[in-house]
Amino acid sequence: MKNIPQKIRSRKLNSRVDLTAMVSVSFLLIIFFMVTIELSKPKAVDLSLPNRPSDEWDGVISCGAGISDRIVTVLLDENNEIITYSGLLFRPLEEPKKVDYSKDGIRRELYSKNTNIRERYAQYGKPNRGAIVIIKPSKNCNFKNLVDILDEMEIAKIDTYAIVNEFTPEETKLLASN
């Protein structure tokens, strides 16, 4: 008999895939997405201002009691114009005035108001109560002016300030008249 060559059969090996690395990568991805979702949530602080008082509060406002005597509003308009007033516009502590971005302008104004408010509240045992500045940039205001006024907050040592984009009708009229 002739030797018939036998077929060489390949031996099937047990193929196992090691999934240890895949599990590690999946856990890292889960942690990454959890952290990015948490960091992408907007972080904002609500500014609680008092409601507009009615006529029965006239005596309280006129004597400067309450939070309204600490409020300083800064209106930013086009062409580097700033209008500032203290208190509430329908009953301001002083008339609105136009200032500029110089050290003798808005910086001196904010620093002196903050210092006066701190001294007044220090007499009552509350020395950390300074001015509350509300910054209201108009639609015509450029970004540089907004950054400049935020720098002035730091220079004047204003601790409490907020950027608000809503104008009252009175403030819109005030900007239009200037």
JSON list of N, CA, C and O in Angstrom, two decimals, residues 17-27:
[
{"chain": "A", "resi": 17, "resn": "VAL", "atom": "N", "xyz": [-10.31, 36.35, 25.23]},
{"chain": "A", "resi": 17, "resn": "VAL", "atom": "CA", "xyz": [-9.97, 37.76, 25.19]},
{"chain": "A", "resi": 17, "resn": "VAL", "atom": "C", "xyz": [-9.93, 38.26, 26.62]},
{"chain": "A", "resi": 17, "resn": "VAL", "atom": "O", "xyz": [-10.88, 38.10, 27.38]},
{"chain": "A", "resi": 18, "resn": "ASP", "atom": "N", "xyz": [-8.85, 38.90, 26.96]},
{"chain": "A", "resi": 18, "resn": "ASP", "atom": "CA", "xyz": [-8.71, 39.45, 28.30]},
{"chain": "A", "resi": 18, "resn": "ASP", "atom": "C", "xyz": [-9.40, 40.82, 28.34]},
{"chain": "A", "resi": 18, "resn": "ASP", "atom": "O", "xyz": [-8.96, 41.75, 27.66]},
{"chain": "A", "resi": 19, "resn": "LEU", "atom": "N", "xyz": [-10.49, 40.95, 29.07]},
{"chain": "A", "resi": 19, "resn": "LEU", "atom": "CA", "xyz": [-11.28, 42.18, 29.11]},
{"chain": "A", "resi": 19, "resn": "LEU", "atom": "C", "xyz": [-10.92, 43.08, 30.29]},
{"chain": "A", "resi": 19, "resn": "LEU", "atom": "O", "xyz": [-11.60, 44.06, 30.55]},
{"chain": "A", "resi": 20, "resn": "THR", "atom": "N", "xyz": [-9.86, 42.80, 30.96]},
{"chain": "A", "resi": 20, "resn": "THR", "atom": "CA", "xyz": [-9.47, 43.61, 32.11]},
{"chain": "A", "resi": 20, "resn": "THR", "atom": "C", "xyz": [-9.19, 45.05, 31.71]},
{"chain": "A", "resi": 20, "resn": "THR", "atom": "O", "xyz": [-9.66, 45.99, 32.36]},
{"chain": "A", "resi": 21, "resn": "ALA", "atom": "N", "xyz": [-8.47, 45.22, 30.64]},
{"chain": "A", "resi": 21, "resn": "ALA", "atom": "CA", "xyz": [-8.16, 46.58, 30.18]},
{"chain": "A", "resi": 21, "resn": "ALA", "atom": "C", "xyz": [-9.42, 47.30, 29.74]},
{"chain": "A", "resi": 21, "resn": "ALA", "atom": "O", "xyz": [-9.58, 48.51, 29.97]},
{"chain": "A", "resi": 22, "resn": "MET", "atom": "N", "xyz": [-10.35, 46.58, 29.09]},
{"chain": "A", "resi": 22, "resn": "MET", "atom": "CA", "xyz": [-11.60, 47.20, 28.63]},
{"chain": "A", "resi": 22, "resn": "MET", "atom": "C", "xyz": [-12.45, 47.67, 29.82]},
{"chain": "A", "resi": 22, "resn": "MET", "atom": "O", "xyz": [-13.05, 48.74, 29.77]},
{"chain": "A", "resi": 23, "resn": "VAL", "atom": "N", "xyz": [-12.48, 46.93, 30.89]},
{"chain": "A", "resi": 23, "resn": "VAL", "atom": "CA", "xyz": [-13.22, 47.33, 32.09]},
{"chain": "A", "resi": 23, "resn": "VAL", "atom": "C", "xyz": [-12.59, 48.59, 32.70]},
{"chain": "A", "resi": 23, "resn": "VAL", "atom": "O", "xyz": [-13.30, 49.52, 33.08]},
{"chain": "A", "resi": 24, "resn": "SER", "atom": "N", "xyz": [-11.28, 48.63, 32.75]},
{"chain": "A", "resi": 24, "resn": "SER", "atom": "CA", "xyz": [-10.60, 49.81, 33.29]},
{"chain": "A", "resi": 24, "resn": "SER", "atom": "C", "xyz": [-10.89, 51.05, 32.47]},
{"chain": "A", "resi": 24, "resn": "SER", "atom": "O", "xyz": [-11.19, 52.12, 33.01]},
{"chain": "A", "resi": 25, "resn": "VAL", "atom": "N", "xyz": [-10.85, 50.90, 31.15]},
{"chain": "A", "resi": 25, "resn": "VAL", "atom": "CA", "xyz": [-11.12, 52.04, 30.27]},
{"chain": "A", "resi": 25, "resn": "VAL", "atom": "C", "xyz": [-12.57, 52.49, 30.42]},
{"chain": "A", "resi": 25, "resn": "VAL", "atom": "O", "xyz": [-12.86, 53.69, 30.46]},
{"chain": "A", "resi": 26, "resn": "SER", "atom": "N", "xyz": [-13.49, 51.55, 30.52]},
{"chain": "A", "resi": 26, "resn": "SER", "atom": "CA", "xyz": [-14.90, 51.94, 30.65]},
{"chain": "A", "resi": 26, "resn": "SER", "atom": "C", "xyz": [-15.14, 52.69, 31.96]},
{"chain": "A", "resi": 26, "resn": "SER", "atom": "O", "xyz": [-15.89, 53.67, 31.99]},
{"chain": "A", "resi": 27, "resn": "PHE", "atom": "N", "xyz": [-14.52, 52.26, 33.05]},
{"chain": "A", "resi": 27, "resn": "PHE", "atom": "CA", "xyz": [-14.67, 52.98, 34.31]},
{"chain": "A", "resi": 27, "resn": "PHE", "atom": "C", "xyz": [-14.05, 54.38, 34.23]},
{"chain": "A", "resi": 27, "resn": "PHE", "atom": "O", "xyz": [-14.61, 55.34, 34.75]}
]
